[in-house]
CSV table of C-alpha atoms in Angstrom, one decimal:
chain,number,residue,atom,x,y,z
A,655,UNK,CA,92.7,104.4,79.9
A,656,UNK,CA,96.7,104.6,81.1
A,657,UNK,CA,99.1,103.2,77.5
A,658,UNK,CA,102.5,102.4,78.7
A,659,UNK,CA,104.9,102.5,76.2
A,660,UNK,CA,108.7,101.1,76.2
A,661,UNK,CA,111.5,102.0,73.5
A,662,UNK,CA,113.5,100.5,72.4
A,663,UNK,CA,111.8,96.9,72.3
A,664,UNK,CA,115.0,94.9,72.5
A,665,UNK,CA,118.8,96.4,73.3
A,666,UNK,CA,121.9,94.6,73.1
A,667,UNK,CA,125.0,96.0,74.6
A,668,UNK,CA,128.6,95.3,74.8
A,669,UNK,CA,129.8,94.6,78.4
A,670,UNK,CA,130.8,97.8,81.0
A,671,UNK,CA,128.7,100.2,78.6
A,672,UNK,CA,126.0,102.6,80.2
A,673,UNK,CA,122.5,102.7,78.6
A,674,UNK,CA,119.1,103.9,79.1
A,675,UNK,CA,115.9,102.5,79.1
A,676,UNK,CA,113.1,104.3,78.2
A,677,UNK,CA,109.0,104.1,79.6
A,678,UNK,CA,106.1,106.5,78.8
A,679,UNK,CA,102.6,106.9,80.1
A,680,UNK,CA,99.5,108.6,78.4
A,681,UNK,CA,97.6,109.4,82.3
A,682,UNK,CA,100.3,111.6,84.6
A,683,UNK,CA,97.8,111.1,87.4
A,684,UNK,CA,100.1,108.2,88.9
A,685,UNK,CA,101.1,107.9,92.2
A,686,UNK,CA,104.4,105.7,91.9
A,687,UNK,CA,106.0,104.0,88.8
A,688,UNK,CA,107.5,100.6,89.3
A,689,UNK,CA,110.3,99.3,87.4
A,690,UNK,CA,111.0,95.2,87.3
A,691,UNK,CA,113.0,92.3,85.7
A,692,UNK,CA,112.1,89.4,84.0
A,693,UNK,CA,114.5,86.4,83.5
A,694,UNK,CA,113.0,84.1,81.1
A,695,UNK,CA,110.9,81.3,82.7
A,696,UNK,CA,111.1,83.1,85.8
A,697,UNK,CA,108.4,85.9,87.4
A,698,UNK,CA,109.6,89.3,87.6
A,699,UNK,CA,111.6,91.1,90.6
A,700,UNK,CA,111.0,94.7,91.8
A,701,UNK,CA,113.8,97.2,91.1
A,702,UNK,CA,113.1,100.5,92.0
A,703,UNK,CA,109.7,101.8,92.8
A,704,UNK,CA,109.1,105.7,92.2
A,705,UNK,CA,106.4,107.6,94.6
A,706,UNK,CA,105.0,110.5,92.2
A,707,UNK,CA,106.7,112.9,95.1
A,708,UNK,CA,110.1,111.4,94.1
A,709,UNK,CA,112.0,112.7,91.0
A,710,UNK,CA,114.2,109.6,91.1
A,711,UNK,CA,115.4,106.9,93.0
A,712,UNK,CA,118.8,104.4,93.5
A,713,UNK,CA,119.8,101.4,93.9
A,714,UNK,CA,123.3,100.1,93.4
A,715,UNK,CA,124.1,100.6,89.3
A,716,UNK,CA,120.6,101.4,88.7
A,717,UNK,CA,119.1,104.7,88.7
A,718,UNK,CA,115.3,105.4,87.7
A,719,UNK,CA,113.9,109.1,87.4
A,720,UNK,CA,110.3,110.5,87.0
A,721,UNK,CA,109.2,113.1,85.1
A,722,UNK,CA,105.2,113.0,85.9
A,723,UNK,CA,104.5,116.1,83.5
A,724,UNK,CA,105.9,114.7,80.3
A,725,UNK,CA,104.6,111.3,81.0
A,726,UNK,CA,108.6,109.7,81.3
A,727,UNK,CA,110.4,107.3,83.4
A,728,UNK,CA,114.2,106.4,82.4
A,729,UNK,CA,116.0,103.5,84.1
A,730,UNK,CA,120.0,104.3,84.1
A,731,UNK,CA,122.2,101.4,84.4
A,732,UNK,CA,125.7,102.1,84.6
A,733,UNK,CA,128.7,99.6,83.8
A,734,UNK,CA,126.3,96.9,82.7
A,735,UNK,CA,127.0,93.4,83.2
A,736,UNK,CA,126.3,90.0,80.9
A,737,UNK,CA,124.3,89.5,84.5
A,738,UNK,CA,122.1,92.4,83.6
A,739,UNK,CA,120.8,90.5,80.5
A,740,UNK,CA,116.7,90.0,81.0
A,741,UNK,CA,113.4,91.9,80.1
A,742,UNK,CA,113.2,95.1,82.1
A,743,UNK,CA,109.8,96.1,82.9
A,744,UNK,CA,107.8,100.0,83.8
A,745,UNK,CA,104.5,99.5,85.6
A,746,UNK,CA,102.0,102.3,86.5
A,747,UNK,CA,99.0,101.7,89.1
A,748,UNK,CA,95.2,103.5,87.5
A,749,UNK,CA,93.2,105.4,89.8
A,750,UNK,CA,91.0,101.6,90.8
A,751,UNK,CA,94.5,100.5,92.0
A,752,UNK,CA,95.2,98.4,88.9
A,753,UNK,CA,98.7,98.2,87.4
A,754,UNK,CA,99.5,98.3,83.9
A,755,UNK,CA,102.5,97.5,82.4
A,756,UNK,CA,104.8,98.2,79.5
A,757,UNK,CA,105.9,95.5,76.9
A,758,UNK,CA,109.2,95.3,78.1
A,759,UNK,CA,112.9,95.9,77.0
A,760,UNK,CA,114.8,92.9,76.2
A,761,UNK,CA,118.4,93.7,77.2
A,762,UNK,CA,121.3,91.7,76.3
A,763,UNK,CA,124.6,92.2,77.7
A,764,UNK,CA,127.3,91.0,75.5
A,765,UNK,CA,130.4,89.8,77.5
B,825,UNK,CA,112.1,82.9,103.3
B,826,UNK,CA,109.6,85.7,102.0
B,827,UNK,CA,108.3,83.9,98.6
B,828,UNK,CA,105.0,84.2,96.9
B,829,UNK,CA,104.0,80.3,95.7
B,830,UNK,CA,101.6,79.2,93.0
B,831,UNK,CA,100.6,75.8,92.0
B,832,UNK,CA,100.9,74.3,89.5
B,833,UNK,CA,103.4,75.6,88.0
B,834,UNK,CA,102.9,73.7,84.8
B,835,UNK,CA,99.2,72.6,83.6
B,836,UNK,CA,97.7,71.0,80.4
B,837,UNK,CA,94.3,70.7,80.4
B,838,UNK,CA,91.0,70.4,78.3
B,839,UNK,CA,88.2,73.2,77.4
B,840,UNK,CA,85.7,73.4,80.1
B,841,UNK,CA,87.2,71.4,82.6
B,842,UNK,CA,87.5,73.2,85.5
B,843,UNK,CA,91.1,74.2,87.1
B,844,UNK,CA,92.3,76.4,90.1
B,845,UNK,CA,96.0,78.0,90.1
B,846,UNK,CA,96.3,78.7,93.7
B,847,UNK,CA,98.8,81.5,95.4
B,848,UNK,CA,100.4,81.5,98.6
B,849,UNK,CA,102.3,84.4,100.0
B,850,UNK,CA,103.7,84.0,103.7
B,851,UNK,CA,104.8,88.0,104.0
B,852,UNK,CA,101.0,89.2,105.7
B,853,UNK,CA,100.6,91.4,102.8
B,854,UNK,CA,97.5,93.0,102.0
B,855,UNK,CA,97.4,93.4,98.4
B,856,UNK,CA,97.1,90.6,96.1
B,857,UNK,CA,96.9,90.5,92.1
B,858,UNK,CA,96.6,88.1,89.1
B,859,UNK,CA,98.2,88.8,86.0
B,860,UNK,CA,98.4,87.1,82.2
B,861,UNK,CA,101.6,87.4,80.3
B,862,UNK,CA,101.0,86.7,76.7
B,863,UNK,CA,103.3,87.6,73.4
B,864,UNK,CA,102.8,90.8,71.9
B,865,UNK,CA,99.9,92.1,75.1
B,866,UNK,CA,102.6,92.3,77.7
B,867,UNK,CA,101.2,91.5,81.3
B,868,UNK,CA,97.5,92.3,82.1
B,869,UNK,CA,95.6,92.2,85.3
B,870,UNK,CA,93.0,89.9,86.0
B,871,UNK,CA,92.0,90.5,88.9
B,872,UNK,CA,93.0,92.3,92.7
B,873,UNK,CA,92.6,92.2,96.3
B,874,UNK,CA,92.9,94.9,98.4
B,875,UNK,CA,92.4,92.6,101.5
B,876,UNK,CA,90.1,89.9,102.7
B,877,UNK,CA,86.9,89.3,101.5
B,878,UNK,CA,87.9,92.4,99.1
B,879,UNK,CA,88.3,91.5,95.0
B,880,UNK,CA,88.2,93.6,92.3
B,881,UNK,CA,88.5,93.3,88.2
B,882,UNK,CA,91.2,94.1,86.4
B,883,UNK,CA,91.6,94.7,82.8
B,884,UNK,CA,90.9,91.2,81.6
B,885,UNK,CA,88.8,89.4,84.2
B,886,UNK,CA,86.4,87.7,81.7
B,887,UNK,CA,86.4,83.6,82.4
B,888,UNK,CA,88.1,83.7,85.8
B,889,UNK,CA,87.0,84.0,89.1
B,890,UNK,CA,89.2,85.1,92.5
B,891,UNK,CA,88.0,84.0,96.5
B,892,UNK,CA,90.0,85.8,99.1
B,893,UNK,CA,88.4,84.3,102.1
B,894,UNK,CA,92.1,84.6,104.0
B,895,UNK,CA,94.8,87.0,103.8
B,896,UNK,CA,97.7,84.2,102.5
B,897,UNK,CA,95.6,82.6,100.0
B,898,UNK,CA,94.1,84.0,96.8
B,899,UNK,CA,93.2,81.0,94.1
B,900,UNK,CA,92.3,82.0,90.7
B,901,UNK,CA,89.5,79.6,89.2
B,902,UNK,CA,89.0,79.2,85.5
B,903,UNK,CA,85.4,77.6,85.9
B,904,UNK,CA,85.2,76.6,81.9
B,905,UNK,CA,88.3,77.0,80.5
B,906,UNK,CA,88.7,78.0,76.8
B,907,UNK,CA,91.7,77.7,74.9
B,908,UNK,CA,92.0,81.5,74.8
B,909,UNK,CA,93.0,81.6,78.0
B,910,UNK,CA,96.1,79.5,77.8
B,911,UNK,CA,98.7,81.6,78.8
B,912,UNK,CA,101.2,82.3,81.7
B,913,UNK,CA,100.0,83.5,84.6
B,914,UNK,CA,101.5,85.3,87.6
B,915,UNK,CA,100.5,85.8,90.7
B,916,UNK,CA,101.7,88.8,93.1
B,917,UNK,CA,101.4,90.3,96.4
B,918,UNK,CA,102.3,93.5,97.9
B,919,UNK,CA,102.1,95.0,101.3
B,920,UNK,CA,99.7,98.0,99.7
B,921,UNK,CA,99.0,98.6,96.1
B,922,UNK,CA,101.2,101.5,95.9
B,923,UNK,CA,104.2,99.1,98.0
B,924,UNK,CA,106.8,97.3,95.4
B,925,UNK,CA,105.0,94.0,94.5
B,926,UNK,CA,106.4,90.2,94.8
B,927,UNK,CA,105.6,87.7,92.3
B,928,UNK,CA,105.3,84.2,92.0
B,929,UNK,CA,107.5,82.1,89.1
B,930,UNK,CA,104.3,81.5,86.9
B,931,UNK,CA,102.1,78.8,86.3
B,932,UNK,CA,101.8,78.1,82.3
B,933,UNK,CA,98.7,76.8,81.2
B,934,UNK,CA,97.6,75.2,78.4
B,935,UNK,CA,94.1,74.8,77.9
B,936,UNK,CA,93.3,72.2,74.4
């Protein structure tokens, strides 16, 4: 059964700094990796999704990268912002099309 | 506006009284999912739809029941609720399962 694991838990970073997130799975047989925010009270947004074909992929400050062989996804966000402050979410589909997700990464952006 | 929709968004209830949380998505997509977000277990799937007429379990689907008799609609029925199942619950569609999903803003349940 796919384990998805986020480190650290909860992150809290002065304003402008660049920081990684980190997600790892226990199954490499995936086909994409998703990465999402949560704001509290609120559902969670797509980011970036990953095909398994992909090694990483862009979008404005963010930057998410693959590695399907060690079972690793980092999300890069550069020149973070108190706007950037919510729970950042890794997802992995199984082979029945299910989706499991990490715990999360709270992230908190100090102005 | 492409938006996912579930209703209620806010429900207290009793054990074994019967409840629907219905979703809505107006973007044609094909996939549809429910999910439970509780402390400490992260999100879990209930339950999925690959298209109409087409529902599968998830991780967690004991107690709940999906229909998807048309593509825009997927209700998720909680036929006796039991206070274990109070939690928040998500709803989310996608144009294919492997296709970035949407999600609702949650419907929080409490079941007493």
């Amino acid at each position: 059964k796919q384990e998805v694991t986020q480190i650290p838990a909860a992150l809290s970073v002065p304003e402008g700094e660049n920081l990684v997130l980190n997600c790892s799975f226990t199954d490499s047989a995936i086909y994409n990796l998703q990465w999402f925010r949560q704001d509290p009270g609120k559902g969670l947004t797509s980011l970036l999704l990953i095909q398994s074909s992909q090694r990483e992929q862009t979008s404005g400050r963010l930057n998410a990268s693959l590695d399907k062989s060690s079972g690793r996804s980092t999300l890069y966000i550069a020149a973070s912002q108190p706007g950037d402050s919510a729970t950042y979410l890794c997802a992995v589909p199984g082979s029945a099309r299910q989706l499991t997700f990490g715990s999360g990464t709270q992230l908190t952006v100090l102005p | 506006e492409a938006q996912v929709t579930q209703n209620p968004r806010y429900l207290i209830t009793v054990t074994g009284k019967k409840l629907t949380v219905t979703c809505s998505q107006n973007m044609n997509h094909e996939y549809m999912s429910w999910y439970r977000q509780d402390p400490g277990l992260g999100l879990r799937q209930i339950y999925y739809s690959m298209n109409v007429e087409v529902t599968d379990k998830g991780d967690v689907p004991e107690g709940y029941k999906v229909s998807r008799k048309e593509k825009r609609n997927f209700p998720l029925i909680l036929e006796s609720p039991s206070p274990n199942q109070t939690s928040l619950y998500f709803c989310a569609s996608s144009l294919a399962s492997n296709q970035p999903q949407h999600f609702g803003d949650g419907t929080r349940l409490s079941i007493l």
